[in-house]
Amino acid sequence: MGAMSVRSQSSEPSGPSGSSMASEPSVTSAAPHRAGFACFVGRPNAGKSTLTNALVGQKVAITADQPQTTRHTVRGIVHRPDAQLILVDTPGLHKPRTLLGERLNDVVRTTWAEVDVIGFCLPANEKIGPGDRFIAKELAGIKKSPKVAIVTKTDLVDSKALAEQLIAIDQLGRELGIDWAQIVPVSATANKQVDLLADLLIPMLPEGPALYPEGDLTDEPEQIMIAELIREAALEGVRDELPHSIAVVVEEMLPREDRPADKPLLDIHAFVYIERPSQKGIIIGPKGKRLKEVGIKSRKQIEALLGTPVFLDLHVKVAKDWQRDPRQLRRLGF
C-alpha cells in the first residue's frame, strides 16, 4: 500500500533546549538529601501528564484533550538542592477492551509496586465516578506506598465546588480504608500549588544521593520522545477518531553529512501508523494539508527538545488492526 509522506525542514537554526529547572534552595545543608520515585495515577485525562510537565518545568509527557494518550512510562525529573524527585507518568488505568489495553494496565500495576509514593489525580471539575472508584480499590490493596490525593484542574471550579470535592475524596478514603498522607488541590495550567505539591512529596522519599545527573529532565530515549511529539501533533483536531488508532515509529535519525559544523541538520524519518485505510484521509487532510501542519508543529517542538535544526520526513502507513495483533504491537514498541 502506498504511503503518503510530508517533509518539514527548519528555515533557521533554533536555540538550545531549555536547561533544567531547579527551585531556589529552601533548606539548610544539614537536611539529608532525598531521592526517589513518585507516580501519578488516575483515570484517563485526569491531568497527570500536564502536572508532570508543570513540576519538571519542561514538556516531557505528551498531553492532549482526548483520554488515553500516554503509552510509554515517561519519567520527569525534578532537581532540587535537597532532593531529586523522579516522576513516573503511567497510562490511565481503565477496563481493557483490547490486548493493548491489557498491556497498558499491566504497566500501571507494575509501576505502582515499584515507587516510593503514589499521587492519585482526581479532577476538581468532575464528580468522583466509577472509574475513580475502580482505581481507588486497586490502590487500597497496595499497602507499603504512601498515597497522596491530588485534586487537579482547580482553576476550573469555584471554592464551594472545590471544598465539596475535597470532602468527597476524604470520604472515599475512609470507605475503602485508604489513609491519605495528604490531600492537595493544584492547578498545573495556572501553576497554583505545584511547588507545594513537590514540597509535600519530597519528605516521603528515601534518603540518598541523586539518581540522575543534574541536567537530565527525563530518561526516555530521544527517539521515543520525538515519536510522542509527532503523535501529539497528529492527534490534534481528530477528536472524532479514537486516539488509540495512531502510533508513531521513528525509523532513523542521522546527521546530514554534507553540512558545515556551524550549520548542522538532523534528518529524522518517521512513520505514522493507522489501523484502517479510511483513517488515512483524516490524518493527511485535503491535498496533504493536515499532515504538513503535523510536520511543521512537531518539527518545531523536536528542534526545541534537541537544540538543533531538523529535517522531518513523515510517512503515513496502514497497519491493519495493530492494537489487537501481538506481533504488530511488539513492532510498534508495546
CSV table of C-alpha atoms in Angstrom, one decimal:
chain,number,residue,atom,x,y,z
A,1,MET,CA,0.0,0.0,0.0
A,2,GLY,CA,1.3,3.4,-0.9
A,3,ALA,CA,2.5,5.7,1.9
A,4,MET,CA,1.8,9.4,2.0
A,5,SER,CA,4.7,11.5,3.1
A,6,VAL,CA,5.5,15.0,4.1
A,7,ARG,CA,8.8,16.7,4.7
A,8,SER,CA,9.3,19.6,7.1
A,9,GLN,CA,12.6,21.5,7.3
A,10,SER,CA,13.5,24.4,9.6
A,11,SER,CA,14.3,27.7,7.9
A,12,GLU,CA,16.7,28.8,10.6
A,13,PRO,CA,18.6,27.2,13.5
A,14,SER,CA,16.7,27.0,16.7
A,15,GLY,CA,18.2,27.9,20.1
A,16,PRO,CA,19.4,25.3,22.6
A,17,SER,CA,16.7,23.5,24.5
A,18,GLY,CA,15.8,24.8,28.0
A,19,SER,CA,18.0,23.9,30.8
A,20,SER,CA,16.9,22.0,33.9
A,21,MET,CA,14.5,23.9,36.3
A,22,ALA,CA,15.6,23.8,39.9
A,23,SER,CA,14.0,25.9,42.6
A,24,GLU,CA,15.9,28.1,45.0
A,25,PRO,CA,17.4,26.4,48.0
A,26,SER,CA,14.9,26.4,50.8
A,27,VAL,CA,16.5,24.2,53.3
A,28,THR,CA,19.7,24.2,55.3
A,29,SER,CA,22.6,22.0,54.2
A,30,ALA,CA,22.1,19.9,57.4
A,31,ALA,CA,19.0,18.3,56.0
A,32,PRO,CA,19.6,14.8,54.4
A,33,HIS,CA,19.4,14.6,50.6
A,34,ARG,CA,16.4,12.5,49.4
A,35,ALA,CA,15.9,10.8,46.0
A,36,GLY,CA,13.1,8.6,44.9
A,37,PHE,CA,10.2,7.8,42.6
A,38,ALA,CA,6.6,9.1,42.6
A,39,CYS,CA,3.9,8.1,40.2
A,40,PHE,CA,0.7,9.9,39.3
A,41,VAL,CA,-2.3,7.6,38.7
A,42,GLY,CA,-5.9,8.4,37.8
A,43,ARG,CA,-8.4,7.6,35.1
A,44,PRO,CA,-7.6,8.8,31.6
A,45,ASN,CA,-7.4,12.6,31.2
A,46,ALA,CA,-7.2,13.4,34.9
A,47,GLY,CA,-4.3,15.8,34.3
A,48,LYS,CA,-1.4,13.5,35.1
A,49,SER,CA,0.8,14.5,32.1
A,50,THR,CA,0.1,18.2,32.5
A,51,LEU,CA,1.1,18.0,36.2
A,52,THR,CA,4.3,16.1,35.3
A,53,ASN,CA,5.3,18.8,32.8
A,54,ALA,CA,4.5,21.7,35.3
A,55,LEU,CA,6.6,20.1,38.0
A,56,VAL,CA,9.6,19.5,35.8
A,57,GLY,CA,9.3,22.9,34.0
A,58,GLN,CA,9.6,21.4,30.5
A,59,LYS,CA,7.5,19.3,28.3
A,60,VAL,CA,8.4,15.7,28.9
A,61,ALA,CA,5.0,13.9,28.8
A,62,ILE,CA,2.5,14.3,25.9
A,63,THR,CA,-0.8,15.9,26.7
A,64,ALA,CA,-4.0,16.0,24.7
A,65,ASP,CA,-7.7,16.7,25.1
A,66,GLN,CA,-8.5,13.1,24.3
A,67,PRO,CA,-8.1,10.5,27.1
A,68,GLN,CA,-5.6,7.6,26.9
A,69,THR,CA,-2.8,9.5,25.1
A,70,THR,CA,0.2,8.4,27.2
A,71,ARG,CA,1.5,5.0,26.2
A,72,HIS,CA,5.1,5.0,27.4
A,73,THR,CA,6.2,5.4,31.0
A,74,VAL,CA,7.7,8.9,30.9
A,75,ARG,CA,9.9,9.9,33.8
A,76,GLY,CA,10.2,13.6,34.6
A,77,ILE,CA,13.0,14.6,37.0
A,78,VAL,CA,12.6,17.5,39.4
A,79,HIS,CA,16.0,18.7,40.6
A,80,ARG,CA,16.3,20.5,44.0
A,81,PRO,CA,19.3,21.2,46.1
A,82,ASP,CA,17.9,18.9,48.8
A,83,ALA,CA,16.2,16.3,46.7
A,84,GLN,CA,15.6,14.6,43.4
A,85,LEU,CA,12.0,13.7,42.7
A,86,ILE,CA,11.6,11.3,39.7
A,87,LEU,CA,8.1,11.3,38.3
A,88,VAL,CA,6.7,8.3,36.6
A,89,ASP,CA,3.7,9.1,34.4
A,90,THR,CA,1.7,6.0,33.6
A,91,PRO,CA,-1.1,5.4,31.2
A,92,GLY,CA,-4.6,5.8,32.8
A,93,LEU,CA,-5.9,2.6,34.3
A,94,HIS,CA,-9.1,1.5,32.6
A,95,LYS,CA,-11.2,-1.5,31.9
A,96,PRO,CA,-9.4,-3.0,28.9
A,97,ARG,CA,-11.1,-3.8,25.6
A,98,THR,CA,-8.1,-4.8,23.6
A,99,LEU,CA,-4.7,-6.5,24.0
A,100,LEU,CA,-3.1,-3.0,24.0
A,101,GLY,CA,-5.5,-2.0,26.9
A,102,GLU,CA,-4.4,-5.1,28.9
A,103,ARG,CA,-0.7,-4.3,28.4
A,104,LEU,CA,-1.3,-0.7,29.5
A,105,ASN,CA,-2.9,-1.9,32.7
A,106,ASP,CA,0.0,-4.3,33.4
A,107,VAL,CA,2.4,-1.4,33.0
A,108,VAL,CA,0.4,0.7,35.6
A,109,ARG,CA,0.3,-2.1,38.3
A,110,THR,CA,4.0,-2.9,37.8
A,111,THR,CA,4.8,0.8,38.3
A,112,TRP,CA,2.7,1.2,41.4
A,113,ALA,CA,4.6,-1.7,43.1
A,114,GLU,CA,8.0,0.0,42.5
A,115,VAL,CA,7.5,3.6,43.6
A,116,ASP,CA,8.1,5.4,46.9
A,117,VAL,CA,4.9,7.5,46.8
A,118,ILE,CA,1.7,7.4,44.7
A,119,GLY,CA,-0.2,10.5,43.7
A,120,PHE,CA,-3.9,9.8,42.8
A,121,CYS,CA,-5.1,12.5,40.5
A,122,LEU,CA,-8.8,13.5,40.6
A,123,PRO,CA,-10.1,16.4,38.6
A,124,ALA,CA,-11.8,19.1,40.6
A,125,ASN,CA,-14.4,19.7,37.9
A,126,GLU,CA,-15.8,16.2,37.7
A,127,LYS,CA,-17.6,14.2,40.5
A,128,ILE,CA,-16.0,11.0,41.7
A,129,GLY,CA,-17.2,8.3,39.3
A,130,PRO,CA,-16.9,4.5,38.7
A,131,GLY,CA,-13.5,4.9,37.0
A,132,ASP,CA,-12.1,6.7,40.1
A,133,ARG,CA,-13.5,4.1,42.4
A,134,PHE,CA,-12.1,1.3,40.3
A,135,ILE,CA,-8.6,2.8,40.7
A,136,ALA,CA,-9.1,3.6,44.4
A,137,LYS,CA,-10.0,0.0,45.1
A,138,GLU,CA,-6.8,-1.1,43.4
A,139,LEU,CA,-4.8,1.5,45.4
A,140,ALA,CA,-6.3,0.2,48.7
A,141,GLY,CA,-4.6,-3.1,48.0
A,142,ILE,CA,-1.1,-1.5,47.9
A,143,LYS,CA,-0.1,-1.2,51.5
A,144,LYS,CA,3.6,-0.1,51.5
A,145,SER,CA,3.5,3.1,49.4
A,146,PRO,CA,2.1,6.4,50.9
A,147,LYS,CA,-0.8,7.8,48.9
A,148,VAL,CA,-1.4,11.5,48.2
A,149,ALA,CA,-4.8,12.6,46.7
A,150,ILE,CA,-4.1,15.4,44.2
A,151,VAL,CA,-7.2,17.4,43.2
A,152,THR,CA,-6.3,18.7,39.7
A,153,LYS,CA,-7.8,21.4,37.4
A,154,THR,CA,-8.8,23.6,40.4
A,155,ASP,CA,-8.8,26.7,38.1
A,156,LEU,CA,-12.0,25.3,36.5
A,157,VAL,CA,-14.1,25.4,39.7
A,158,ASP,CA,-15.1,27.9,42.4
A,159,SER,CA,-14.2,27.5,46.1
A,160,LYS,CA,-17.5,25.8,47.0
A,161,ALA,CA,-17.2,23.1,44.4
A,162,LEU,CA,-13.5,22.6,45.4
A,163,ALA,CA,-14.5,22.2,49.1
A,164,GLU,CA,-17.1,19.6,48.2
A,165,GLN,CA,-14.6,17.6,46.1
A,166,LEU,CA,-12.0,17.6,49.0
A,167,ILE,CA,-14.7,16.3,51.4
A,168,ALA,CA,-15.8,13.6,48.8
A,169,ILE,CA,-12.1,12.4,48.4
A,170,ASP,CA,-11.7,12.2,52.2
A,171,GLN,CA,-14.8,10.1,52.4
A,172,LEU,CA,-13.7,7.9,49.6
A,173,GLY,CA,-10.5,7.1,51.5
A,174,ARG,CA,-12.5,6.3,54.7
A,175,GLU,CA,-14.8,4.0,52.8
A,176,LEU,CA,-12.0,2.0,51.2
A,177,GLY,CA,-9.5,2.1,54.1
A,178,ILE,CA,-7.0,4.4,52.3
A,179,ASP,CA,-5.2,6.7,54.7
A,180,TRP,CA,-4.3,9.7,52.5
A,181,ALA,CA,-0.9,11.1,53.5
A,182,GLN,CA,-2.1,14.4,52.1
A,183,ILE,CA,-5.0,15.8,50.0
A,184,VAL,CA,-3.6,18.6,47.8
A,185,PRO,CA,-5.5,20.9,45.4
A,186,VAL,CA,-3.4,22.1,42.4
A,187,SER,CA,-3.8,23.7,39.0
A,188,ALA,CA,-0.9,22.8,36.7
A,189,THR,CA,-2.1,25.2,33.9
A,190,ALA,CA,-2.4,28.2,36.4
A,191,ASN,CA,0.8,27.0,38.3
A,192,LYS,CA,-1.1,27.0,41.6
A,193,GLN,CA,0.4,24.9,44.5
A,194,VAL,CA,2.6,22.9,42.1
A,195,ASP,CA,5.7,23.7,44.1
A,196,LEU,CA,3.8,23.0,47.3
A,197,LEU,CA,3.0,19.5,46.0
A,198,ALA,CA,6.7,18.8,45.4
A,199,ASP,CA,7.4,20.1,49.0
A,200,LEU,CA,4.9,17.5,50.3
A,201,LEU,CA,6.1,14.6,48.2
A,202,ILE,CA,9.9,15.0,48.9
A,203,PRO,CA,9.8,14.1,52.6
A,204,MET,CA,8.2,10.8,51.6
A,205,LEU,CA,11.2,9.8,49.5
A,206,PRO,CA,14.1,7.7,51.0
A,207,GLU,CA,17.3,9.4,51.9
A,208,GLY,CA,20.1,9.0,49.4
A,209,PRO,CA,22.2,10.7,46.6
A,210,ALA,CA,20.7,11.9,43.3
A,211,LEU,CA,19.9,9.1,40.9
A,212,TYR,CA,20.3,11.1,37.7
A,213,PRO,CA,22.8,13.8,36.5
A,214,GLU,CA,21.8,17.4,37.2
A,215,GLY,CA,20.8,18.3,33.7
A,216,ASP,CA,18.6,15.4,32.9
A,217,LEU,CA,14.9,16.0,32.7
A,218,THR,CA,13.8,12.5,31.6
A,219,ASP,CA,15.4,9.1,30.9
A,220,GLU,CA,13.2,8.5,27.9
A,221,PRO,CA,15.3,7.7,24.8
A,222,GLU,CA,15.2,10.6,22.4
A,223,GLN,CA,13.6,8.6,19.6
A,224,ILE,CA,10.6,7.7,21.9
A,225,MET,CA,10.1,11.4,22.9
A,226,ILE,CA,10.3,12.5,19.3
A,227,ALA,CA,7.7,9.9,18.3
A,228,GLU,CA,5.4,11.1,21.1
A,229,LEU,CA,5.7,14.7,20.0
A,230,ILE,CA,4.8,13.7,16.4
A,231,ARG,CA,1.9,11.6,17.7
A,232,GLU,CA,0.6,14.5,19.9
A,233,ALA,CA,0.6,16.8,16.8
A,234,ALA,CA,-1.2,14.1,14.8
A,235,LEU,CA,-3.9,13.7,17.5
A,236,GLU,CA,-4.8,17.4,17.4
A,237,GLY,CA,-8.1,18.1,15.7
A,238,VAL,CA,-9.1,14.4,15.2
A,239,ARG,CA,-11.4,14.3,18.2
A,240,ASP,CA,-14.0,12.2,16.4
A,241,GLU,CA,-11.4,9.4,15.9
A,242,LEU,CA,-10.0,7.3,18.8
A,243,PRO,CA,-6.5,8.4,19.7
A,244,HIS,CA,-5.6,4.7,20.1
A,245,SER,CA,-5.6,4.4,16.3
A,246,ILE,CA,-2.4,6.3,15.9
A,247,ALA,CA,1.1,5.0,16.6
A,248,VAL,CA,4.4,6.7,15.5
A,249,VAL,CA,7.8,5.0,15.0
A,250,VAL,CA,11.0,6.9,14.4
A,251,GLU,CA,12.8,4.8,11.8
A,252,GLU,CA,16.1,6.7,11.8
A,253,MET,CA,17.9,9.8,12.9
A,254,LEU,CA,21.0,10.8,11.0
A,255,PRO,CA,23.1,14.0,10.9
A,256,ARG,CA,23.2,15.4,7.3
A,257,GLU,CA,26.7,14.5,6.1
A,258,ASP,CA,27.4,17.5,3.8
A,259,ARG,CA,26.7,20.2,6.4
A,260,PRO,CA,29.4,22.6,7.8
A,261,ALA,CA,30.0,22.2,11.6
A,262,ASP,CA,28.3,25.5,12.5
A,263,LYS,CA,25.1,24.6,10.5
A,264,PRO,CA,24.2,21.1,11.4
A,265,LEU,CA,21.0,19.5,10.2
A,266,LEU,CA,19.4,16.3,11.6
A,267,ASP,CA,17.4,14.1,9.2
A,268,ILE,CA,14.5,12.3,11.0
A,269,HIS,CA,12.5,9.7,9.2
A,270,ALA,CA,9.3,8.6,10.9
A,271,PHE,CA,6.1,6.6,10.1
A,272,VAL,CA,2.6,7.5,11.4
A,273,TYR,CA,0.7,4.2,11.6
A,274,ILE,CA,-3.1,4.0,11.5
A,275,GLU,CA,-5.4,1.0,11.6
A,276,ARG,CA,-7.7,1.4,8.6
A,277,PRO,CA,-7.3,2.9,5.1
A,278,SER,CA,-10.3,5.2,5.8
A,279,GLN,CA,-8.3,6.9,8.5
A,280,LYS,CA,-5.6,7.9,6.1
A,281,GLY,CA,-7.5,10.8,4.6
A,282,ILE,CA,-8.2,12.2,8.1
A,283,ILE,CA,-4.5,12.2,9.0
A,284,ILE,CA,-3.4,13.5,5.6
A,285,GLY,CA,-6.1,16.1,5.0
A,286,PRO,CA,-7.1,17.8,1.8
A,287,LYS,CA,-4.1,17.9,-0.6
A,288,GLY,CA,-1.8,16.8,2.3
A,289,LYS,CA,-2.5,20.0,4.3
A,290,ARG,CA,-3.1,18.3,7.7
A,291,LEU,CA,0.0,16.1,7.5
A,292,LYS,CA,2.1,19.2,6.6
A,293,GLU,CA,0.8,21.0,9.7
A,294,VAL,CA,1.6,18.0,11.8
A,295,GLY,CA,5.1,18.0,10.4
A,296,ILE,CA,5.6,21.8,11.0
A,297,LYS,CA,4.3,21.7,14.5
A,298,SER,CA,6.1,18.6,15.7
A,299,ARG,CA,9.4,19.7,14.0
A,300,LYS,CA,9.4,23.0,16.0
A,301,GLN,CA,9.0,21.0,19.2
A,302,ILE,CA,11.6,18.4,18.2
A,303,GLU,CA,14.1,21.3,17.5
A,304,ALA,CA,13.4,22.8,20.9
A,305,LEU,CA,14.0,19.4,22.5
A,306,LEU,CA,17.2,18.6,20.7
A,307,GLY,CA,18.6,22.2,20.2
A,308,THR,CA,19.4,21.6,16.6
A,309,PRO,CA,17.7,22.2,13.2
A,310,VAL,CA,15.7,19.2,11.9
A,311,PHE,CA,14.6,17.9,8.5
A,312,LEU,CA,11.5,15.8,9.3
A,313,ASP,CA,10.3,13.2,6.8
A,314,LEU,CA,6.9,11.8,7.7
A,315,HIS,CA,5.1,8.9,6.1
A,316,VAL,CA,1.6,7.6,6.8
A,317,LYS,CA,1.1,3.8,6.7
A,318,VAL,CA,-1.8,1.4,7.4
A,319,ALA,CA,-1.1,-1.4,9.9
A,320,LYS,CA,-4.4,-3.2,10.0
A,321,ASP,CA,-5.9,-3.6,13.5
A,322,TRP,CA,-2.5,-3.2,15.1
A,323,GLN,CA,-3.9,-2.9,18.6
A,324,ARG,CA,-5.1,-6.5,18.6
A,325,ASP,CA,-2.1,-8.1,16.9
A,326,PRO,CA,0.7,-9.1,19.3
A,327,ARG,CA,3.3,-9.2,16.5
A,328,GLN,CA,2.4,-5.7,15.4
A,329,LEU,CA,2.3,-4.4,19.0
A,330,ARG,CA,5.8,-5.6,19.5
A,331,ARG,CA,7.0,-3.9,16.3
A,332,LEU,CA,5.4,-0.6,17.3
A,333,GLY,CA,7.1,-0.7,20.7
A,334,PHE,CA,4.4,-2.0,23.1
